[in-house]
Short mmCIF file of C-alpha atoms in Angstrom, two decimals:
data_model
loop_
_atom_site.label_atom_id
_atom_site.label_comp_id
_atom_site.label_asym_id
_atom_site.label_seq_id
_atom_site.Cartn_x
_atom_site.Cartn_y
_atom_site.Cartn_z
CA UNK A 1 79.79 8.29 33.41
CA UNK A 2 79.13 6.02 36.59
CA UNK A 3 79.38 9.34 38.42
CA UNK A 4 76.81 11.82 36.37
CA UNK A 5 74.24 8.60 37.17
CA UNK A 6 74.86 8.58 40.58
CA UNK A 7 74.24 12.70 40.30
CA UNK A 8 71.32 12.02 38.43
CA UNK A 9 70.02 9.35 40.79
CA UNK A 10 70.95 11.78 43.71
CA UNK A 11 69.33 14.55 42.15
CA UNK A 12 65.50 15.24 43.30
CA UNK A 13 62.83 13.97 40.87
CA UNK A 14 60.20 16.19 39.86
CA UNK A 15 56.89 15.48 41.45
CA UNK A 16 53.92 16.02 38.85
CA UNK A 17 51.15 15.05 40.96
CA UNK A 18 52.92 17.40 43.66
CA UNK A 19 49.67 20.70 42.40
CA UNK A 20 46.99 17.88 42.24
CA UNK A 21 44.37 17.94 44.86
CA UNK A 22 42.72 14.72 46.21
CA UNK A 23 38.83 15.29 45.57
CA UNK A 24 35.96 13.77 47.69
CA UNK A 25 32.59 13.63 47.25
CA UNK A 26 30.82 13.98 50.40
CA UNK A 27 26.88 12.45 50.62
CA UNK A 28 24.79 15.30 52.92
CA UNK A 29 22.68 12.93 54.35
CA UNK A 30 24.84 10.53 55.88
CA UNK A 31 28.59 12.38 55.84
CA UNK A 32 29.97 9.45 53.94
CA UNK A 33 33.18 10.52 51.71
CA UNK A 34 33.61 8.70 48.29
CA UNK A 35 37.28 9.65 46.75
CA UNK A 36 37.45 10.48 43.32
CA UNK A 37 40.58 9.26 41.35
CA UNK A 38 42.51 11.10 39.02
CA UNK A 39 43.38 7.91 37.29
CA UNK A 40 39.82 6.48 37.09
CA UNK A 41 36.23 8.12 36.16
CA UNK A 42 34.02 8.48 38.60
CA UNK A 43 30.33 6.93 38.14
CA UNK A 44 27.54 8.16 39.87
CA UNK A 45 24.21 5.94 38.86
CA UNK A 46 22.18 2.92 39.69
CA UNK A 47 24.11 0.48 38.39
CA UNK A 48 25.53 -1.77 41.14
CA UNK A 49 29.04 -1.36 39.50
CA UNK A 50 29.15 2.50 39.84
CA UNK A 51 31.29 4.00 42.43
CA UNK A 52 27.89 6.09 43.77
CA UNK A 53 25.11 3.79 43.92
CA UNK A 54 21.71 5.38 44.39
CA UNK A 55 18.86 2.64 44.05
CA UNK A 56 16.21 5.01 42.64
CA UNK A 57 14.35 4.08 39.23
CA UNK A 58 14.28 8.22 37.98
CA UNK A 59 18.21 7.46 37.73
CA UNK A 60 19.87 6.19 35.32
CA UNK A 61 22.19 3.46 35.49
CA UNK A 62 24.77 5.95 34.47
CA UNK A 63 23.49 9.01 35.53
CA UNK A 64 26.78 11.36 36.02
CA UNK A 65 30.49 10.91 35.36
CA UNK A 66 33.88 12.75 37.07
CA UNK A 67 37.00 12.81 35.55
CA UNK A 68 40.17 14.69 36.29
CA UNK A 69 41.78 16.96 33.31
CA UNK A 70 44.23 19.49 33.11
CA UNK A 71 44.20 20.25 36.66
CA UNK A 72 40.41 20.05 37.14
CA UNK A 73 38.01 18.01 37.80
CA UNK A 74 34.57 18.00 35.13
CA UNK A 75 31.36 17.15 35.32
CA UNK A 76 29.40 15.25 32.98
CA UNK A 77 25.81 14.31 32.69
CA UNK A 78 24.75 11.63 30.83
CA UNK A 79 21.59 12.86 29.45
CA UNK A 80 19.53 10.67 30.77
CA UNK A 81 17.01 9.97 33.63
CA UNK A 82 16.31 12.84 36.09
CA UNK A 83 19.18 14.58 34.71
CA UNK A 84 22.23 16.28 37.31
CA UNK A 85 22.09 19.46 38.70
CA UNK A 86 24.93 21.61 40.19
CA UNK A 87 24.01 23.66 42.86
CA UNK A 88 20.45 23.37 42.16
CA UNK A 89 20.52 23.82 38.26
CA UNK A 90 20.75 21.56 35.78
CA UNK A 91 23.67 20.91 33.80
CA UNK A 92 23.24 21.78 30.10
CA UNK A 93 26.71 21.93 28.92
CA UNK A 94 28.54 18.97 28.03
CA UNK A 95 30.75 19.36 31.02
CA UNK A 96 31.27 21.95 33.71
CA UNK A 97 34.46 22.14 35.84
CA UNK A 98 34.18 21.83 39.56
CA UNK A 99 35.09 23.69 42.19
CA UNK A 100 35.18 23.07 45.90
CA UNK A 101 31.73 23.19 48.18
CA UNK A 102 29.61 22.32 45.04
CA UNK A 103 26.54 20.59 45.81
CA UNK A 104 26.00 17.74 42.83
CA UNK A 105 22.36 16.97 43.25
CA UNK A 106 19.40 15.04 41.46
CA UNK A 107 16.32 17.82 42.06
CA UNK A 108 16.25 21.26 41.64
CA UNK A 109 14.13 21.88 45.07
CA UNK A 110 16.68 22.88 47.74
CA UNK A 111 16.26 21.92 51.33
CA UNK A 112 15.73 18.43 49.77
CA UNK A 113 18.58 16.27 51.14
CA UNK A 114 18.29 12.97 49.40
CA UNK A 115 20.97 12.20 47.14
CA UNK A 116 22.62 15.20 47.29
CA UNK A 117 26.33 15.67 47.27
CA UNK A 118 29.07 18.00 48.02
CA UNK A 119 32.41 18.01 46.07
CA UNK A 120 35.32 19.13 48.32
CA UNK A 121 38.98 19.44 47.44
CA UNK A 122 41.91 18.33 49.97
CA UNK A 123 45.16 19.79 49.80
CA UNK A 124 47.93 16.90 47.92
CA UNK A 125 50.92 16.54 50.43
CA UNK A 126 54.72 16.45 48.63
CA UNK A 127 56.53 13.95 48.76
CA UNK A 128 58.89 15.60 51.96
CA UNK A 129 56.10 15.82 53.78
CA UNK A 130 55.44 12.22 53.29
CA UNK A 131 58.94 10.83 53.96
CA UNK A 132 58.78 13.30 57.18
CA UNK A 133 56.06 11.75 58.22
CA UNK A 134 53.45 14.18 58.15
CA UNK A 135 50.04 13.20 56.93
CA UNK A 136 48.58 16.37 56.12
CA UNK A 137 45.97 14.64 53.54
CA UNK A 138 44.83 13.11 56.70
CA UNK A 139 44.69 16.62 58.66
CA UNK A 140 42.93 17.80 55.38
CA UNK A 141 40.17 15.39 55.57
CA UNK A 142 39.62 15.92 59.29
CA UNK A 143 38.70 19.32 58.53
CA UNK A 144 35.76 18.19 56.08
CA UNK A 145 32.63 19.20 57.60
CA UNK A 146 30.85 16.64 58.63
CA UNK A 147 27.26 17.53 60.18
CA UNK A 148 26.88 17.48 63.75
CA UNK A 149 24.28 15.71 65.74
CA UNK A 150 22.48 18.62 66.50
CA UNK A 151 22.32 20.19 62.69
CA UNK A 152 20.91 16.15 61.78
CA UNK A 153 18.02 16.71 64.27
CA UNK A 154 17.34 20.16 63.57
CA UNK A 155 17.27 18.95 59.68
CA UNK A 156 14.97 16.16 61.12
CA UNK A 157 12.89 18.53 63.06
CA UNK A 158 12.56 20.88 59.77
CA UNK A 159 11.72 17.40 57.83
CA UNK A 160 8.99 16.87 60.73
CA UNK A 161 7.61 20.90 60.07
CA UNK A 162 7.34 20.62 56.46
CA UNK A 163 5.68 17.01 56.58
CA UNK A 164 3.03 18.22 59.18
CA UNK A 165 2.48 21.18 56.98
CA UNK A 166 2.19 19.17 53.69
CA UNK A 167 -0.45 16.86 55.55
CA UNK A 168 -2.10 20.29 56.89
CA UNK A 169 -2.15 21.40 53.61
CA UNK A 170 -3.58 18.36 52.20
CA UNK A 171 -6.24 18.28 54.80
CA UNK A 172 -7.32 21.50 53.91
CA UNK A 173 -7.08 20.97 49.86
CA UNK A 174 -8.96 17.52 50.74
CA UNK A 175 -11.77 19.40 52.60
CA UNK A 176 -12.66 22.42 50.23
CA UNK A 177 -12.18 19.26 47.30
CA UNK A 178 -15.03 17.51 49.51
CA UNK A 179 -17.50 20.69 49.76
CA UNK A 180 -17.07 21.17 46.09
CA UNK A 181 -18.29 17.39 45.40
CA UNK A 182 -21.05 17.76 47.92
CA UNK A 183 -22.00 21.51 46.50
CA UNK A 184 -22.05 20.09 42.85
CA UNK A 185 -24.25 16.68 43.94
CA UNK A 186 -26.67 19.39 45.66
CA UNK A 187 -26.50 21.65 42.32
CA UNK A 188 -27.18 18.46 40.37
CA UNK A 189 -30.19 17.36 42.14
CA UNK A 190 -31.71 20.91 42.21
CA UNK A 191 -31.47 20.79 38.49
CA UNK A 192 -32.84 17.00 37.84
CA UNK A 193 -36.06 18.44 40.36
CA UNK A 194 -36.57 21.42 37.96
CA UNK A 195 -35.83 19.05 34.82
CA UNK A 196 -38.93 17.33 36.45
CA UNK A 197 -40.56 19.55 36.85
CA UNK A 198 -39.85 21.36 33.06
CA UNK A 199 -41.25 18.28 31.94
CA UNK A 200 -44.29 17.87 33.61
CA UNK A 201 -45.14 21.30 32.73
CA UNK A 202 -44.42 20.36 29.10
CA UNK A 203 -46.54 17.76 28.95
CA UNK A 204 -49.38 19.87 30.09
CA UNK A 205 -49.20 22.05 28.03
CA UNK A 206 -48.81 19.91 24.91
CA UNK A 207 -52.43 17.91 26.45
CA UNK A 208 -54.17 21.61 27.05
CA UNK A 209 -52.59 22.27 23.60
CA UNK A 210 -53.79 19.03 22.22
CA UNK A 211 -57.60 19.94 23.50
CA UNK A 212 -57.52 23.70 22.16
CA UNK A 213 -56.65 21.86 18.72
CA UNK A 214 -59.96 19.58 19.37
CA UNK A 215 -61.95 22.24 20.15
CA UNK A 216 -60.85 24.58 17.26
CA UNK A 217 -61.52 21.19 14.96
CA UNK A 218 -64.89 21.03 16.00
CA UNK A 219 -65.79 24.76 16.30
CA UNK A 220 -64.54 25.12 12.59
CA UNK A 221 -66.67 22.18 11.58
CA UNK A 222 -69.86 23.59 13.33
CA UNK A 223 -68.89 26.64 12.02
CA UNK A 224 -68.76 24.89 8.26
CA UNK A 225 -71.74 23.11 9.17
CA UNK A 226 -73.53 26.63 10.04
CA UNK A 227 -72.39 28.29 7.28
CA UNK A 228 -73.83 25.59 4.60
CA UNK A 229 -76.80 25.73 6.04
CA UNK A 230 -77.04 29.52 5.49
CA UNK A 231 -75.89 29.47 2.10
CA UNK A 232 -77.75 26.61 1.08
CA UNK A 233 -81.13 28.22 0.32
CA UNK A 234 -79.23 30.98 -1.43
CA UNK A 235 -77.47 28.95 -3.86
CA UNK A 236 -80.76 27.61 -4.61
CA UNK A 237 -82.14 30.34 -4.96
CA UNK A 238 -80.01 31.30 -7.33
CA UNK A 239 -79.52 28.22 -9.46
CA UNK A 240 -83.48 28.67 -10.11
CA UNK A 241 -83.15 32.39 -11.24
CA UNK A 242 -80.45 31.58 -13.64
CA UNK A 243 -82.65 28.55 -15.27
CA UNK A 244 -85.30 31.25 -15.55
CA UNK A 245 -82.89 33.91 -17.79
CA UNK A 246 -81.92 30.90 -19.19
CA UNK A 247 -84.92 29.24 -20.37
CA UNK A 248 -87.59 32.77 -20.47
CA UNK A 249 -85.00 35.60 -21.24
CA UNK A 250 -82.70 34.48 -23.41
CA UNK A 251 -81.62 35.72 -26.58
CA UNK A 252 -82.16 33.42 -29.63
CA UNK A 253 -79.80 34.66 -32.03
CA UNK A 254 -76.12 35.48 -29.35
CA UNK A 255 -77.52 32.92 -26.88
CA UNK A 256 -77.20 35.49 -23.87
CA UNK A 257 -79.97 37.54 -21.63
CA UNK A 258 -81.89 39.56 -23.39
CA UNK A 259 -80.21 43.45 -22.94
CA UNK A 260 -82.18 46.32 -23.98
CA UNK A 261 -85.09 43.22 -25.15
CA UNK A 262 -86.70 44.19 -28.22
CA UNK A 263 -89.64 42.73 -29.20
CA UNK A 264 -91.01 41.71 -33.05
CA UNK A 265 -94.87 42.23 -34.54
CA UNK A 266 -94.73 37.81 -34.20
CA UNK A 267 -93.83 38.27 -30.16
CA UNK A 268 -90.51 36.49 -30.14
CA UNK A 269 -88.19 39.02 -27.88
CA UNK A 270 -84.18 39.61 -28.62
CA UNK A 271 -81.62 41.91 -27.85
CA UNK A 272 -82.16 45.30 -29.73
CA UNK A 273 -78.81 45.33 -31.04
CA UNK A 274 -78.79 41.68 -32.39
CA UNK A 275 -82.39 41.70 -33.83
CA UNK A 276 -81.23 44.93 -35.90
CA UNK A 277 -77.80 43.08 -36.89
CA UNK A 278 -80.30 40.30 -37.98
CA UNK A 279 -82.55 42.29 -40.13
CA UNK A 280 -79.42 44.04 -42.05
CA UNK A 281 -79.16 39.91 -43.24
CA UNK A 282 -82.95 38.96 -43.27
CA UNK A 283 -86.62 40.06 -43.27
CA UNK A 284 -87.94 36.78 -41.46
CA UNK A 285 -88.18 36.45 -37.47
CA UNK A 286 -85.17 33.76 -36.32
CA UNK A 287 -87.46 32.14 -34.16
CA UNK A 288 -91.45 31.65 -36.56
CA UNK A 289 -89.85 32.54 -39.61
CA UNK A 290 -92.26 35.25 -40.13
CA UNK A 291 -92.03 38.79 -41.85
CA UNK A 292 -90.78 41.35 -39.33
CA UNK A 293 -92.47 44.77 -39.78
CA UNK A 294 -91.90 46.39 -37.09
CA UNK A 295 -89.67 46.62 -33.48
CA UNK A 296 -90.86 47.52 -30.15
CA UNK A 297 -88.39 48.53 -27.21
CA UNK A 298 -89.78 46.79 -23.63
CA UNK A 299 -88.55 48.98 -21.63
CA UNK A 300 -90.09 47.18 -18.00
CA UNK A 301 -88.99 43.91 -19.18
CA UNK A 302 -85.30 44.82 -19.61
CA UNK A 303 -85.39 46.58 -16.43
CA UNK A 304 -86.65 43.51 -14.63
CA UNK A 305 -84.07 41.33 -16.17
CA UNK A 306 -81.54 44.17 -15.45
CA UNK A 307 -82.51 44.05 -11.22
CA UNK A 308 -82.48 40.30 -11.84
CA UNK A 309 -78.36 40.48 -13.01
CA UNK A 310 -78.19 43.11 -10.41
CA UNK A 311 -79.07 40.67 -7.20
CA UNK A 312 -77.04 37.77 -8.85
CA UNK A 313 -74.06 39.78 -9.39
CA UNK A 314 -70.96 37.60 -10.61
CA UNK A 315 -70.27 36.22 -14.09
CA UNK A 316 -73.82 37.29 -15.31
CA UNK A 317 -73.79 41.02 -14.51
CA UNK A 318 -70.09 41.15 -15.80
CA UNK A 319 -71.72 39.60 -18.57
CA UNK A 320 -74.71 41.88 -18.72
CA UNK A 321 -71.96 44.73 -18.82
CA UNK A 322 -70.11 44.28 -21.47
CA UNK A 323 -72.88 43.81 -23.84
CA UNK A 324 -73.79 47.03 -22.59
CA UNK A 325 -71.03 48.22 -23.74
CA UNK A 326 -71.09 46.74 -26.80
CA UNK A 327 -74.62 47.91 -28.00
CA UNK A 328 -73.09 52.09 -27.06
CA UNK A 329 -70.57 50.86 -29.49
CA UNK A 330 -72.90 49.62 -32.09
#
């Protein structure tokens, strides 16, 4: 038994980190390496305790996480804060394996080298190769890139370009800005000058308007004026002829003008038509109360009092009219 133990001990152990491959995470700007354990998740944030630290407020205080799995290494954002983006895009997935050369980032412009990462994977040496002495880790992380003095100044000189062009830009955006403002001050005081003037001319037209309205007032009462005195001496004139039918030529028994005036042997005068309708009742004269023998027809006095409804015209001769046409009817 003593001796299958001493085979046992004898024998070689497996190795079963002997396939794992250190990982690295390598900073652009500066060429600084941060190791990533297989044991331990790896923090990238702005929390002082995280293994990354990047002091900007847009991260989060836990902004990314790497962990080792099944032979590979994931990625995990925390949803939070600018968000992580491999190789330029955004991870959406809740974790995305890794594989060596990726850029880990926090923008999606490229060319941008602040806080920007590369993932690299270094060979694991065996465990001969360790008790022989050979450090081929070591060898492995020798051959990381590391940028070269001249690729840092011609990534300073392309940083130089692209600020000069930004501020050329912005000079230029600044300036047509400026002639805008000064174009739409000019436009504005144009129109405040022709608001003026809109109003000036408004207001003399409403005083010429107010005058015409003056004048028309008094024309119309001159006019008025004019026209009373005109129709004065007509309306007179007339008021006088219609107290004359009225009080000489009017009918005693329907209390109109006389039409087609008739007159009795006792000299009173009526209509022809209402004296007859009288004497179908009685023999005696409505007006002396004397015996009517006989009826004469005045034919110039009718046609005087007919001219006389003629000039008057209005409610008289309408008047005069209808008993005309009442007598026909009679």
């Amino acid at each position: 038994m003593l001796e299958d133990i001493k085979n046992v001990m004898s024998s070689k152990r497996p190795n079963s980190d002997s396939n794992v491959q250190n990982a690295f995470i390598q900073e652009i700007r500066t060429g600084r390496l941060y190791e990533v354990k297989i044991d331990s998740e790896f923090v990238i944030g702005r929390a002082l305790c995280s293994t990354v630290v990047i002091g900007e407020i847009y991260v989060s205080r836990s902004q990314s996480f790497i962990r080792y799995e099944n032979g590979q290494y994931l990625l995990r954002d925390n949803n939070a804060g600018c968000g992580t983006y491999l190789n330029y895009r955004r991870i959406t997935k809740t974790e995305v394996p890794l594989k060596h050369g990726d850029l880990i980032a926090y923008t999606d412009k490229p060319r941008v080298w602040d806080f920007v990462y590369k993932f690299c994977l270094v060979s694991n040496p065996n465990k001969k190769s360790r008790l022989n002495g050979e450090n081929s880790a070591t060898e492995d992380l020798k051959k990381l890139k590391t940028p070269s003095m001249h690729e840092l100044l011609n990534l300073v000189k392309e940083l130089k370009d692209d600020n000069e062009k930004f501020i050329n830009d912005t000079k230029i955006e600044m300036d047509k800005l400026n002639k805008m403002i000064k174009d739409a001050t000019e436009l504005n005081d144009n129109m405040n000058k022709e608001m003026i003037k809109l109003q000036n001319n408004n207001q003399e037209l409403n005083n010429e308007l107010t005058i015409c309205r003056e004048k028309c007032a008094m024309q119309k009462e001159l006019l008025d004026v004019k026209t009373a005195l005109k129709e004065e001496p007509v309306e007179i004139f007339k008021n006088q002829i219609n107290k004359l039918l009225e009080n000489d030529f009017q009918c005693s028994i329907c209390n109109e003008v006389m039409y087609r005036a008739s007159t009795a042997n006792c000299n009173h005068s009526f209509c022809e038509s209402c004296l007859k309708k009288w004497l179908t009742k009685s023999k005696f004269c409505p007006v002396c109360r004397g015996v009517v023998q006989n009826i004469t027809y005045c034919l110039a006095l009718d046609n005087y009092i007919t001219n006389i409804c003629d000039v008057l015209g209005g409610t008289i001769k309408e008047q005069r009219v209808i008993l005309k046409r009442e007598s026909k009817n009679f």
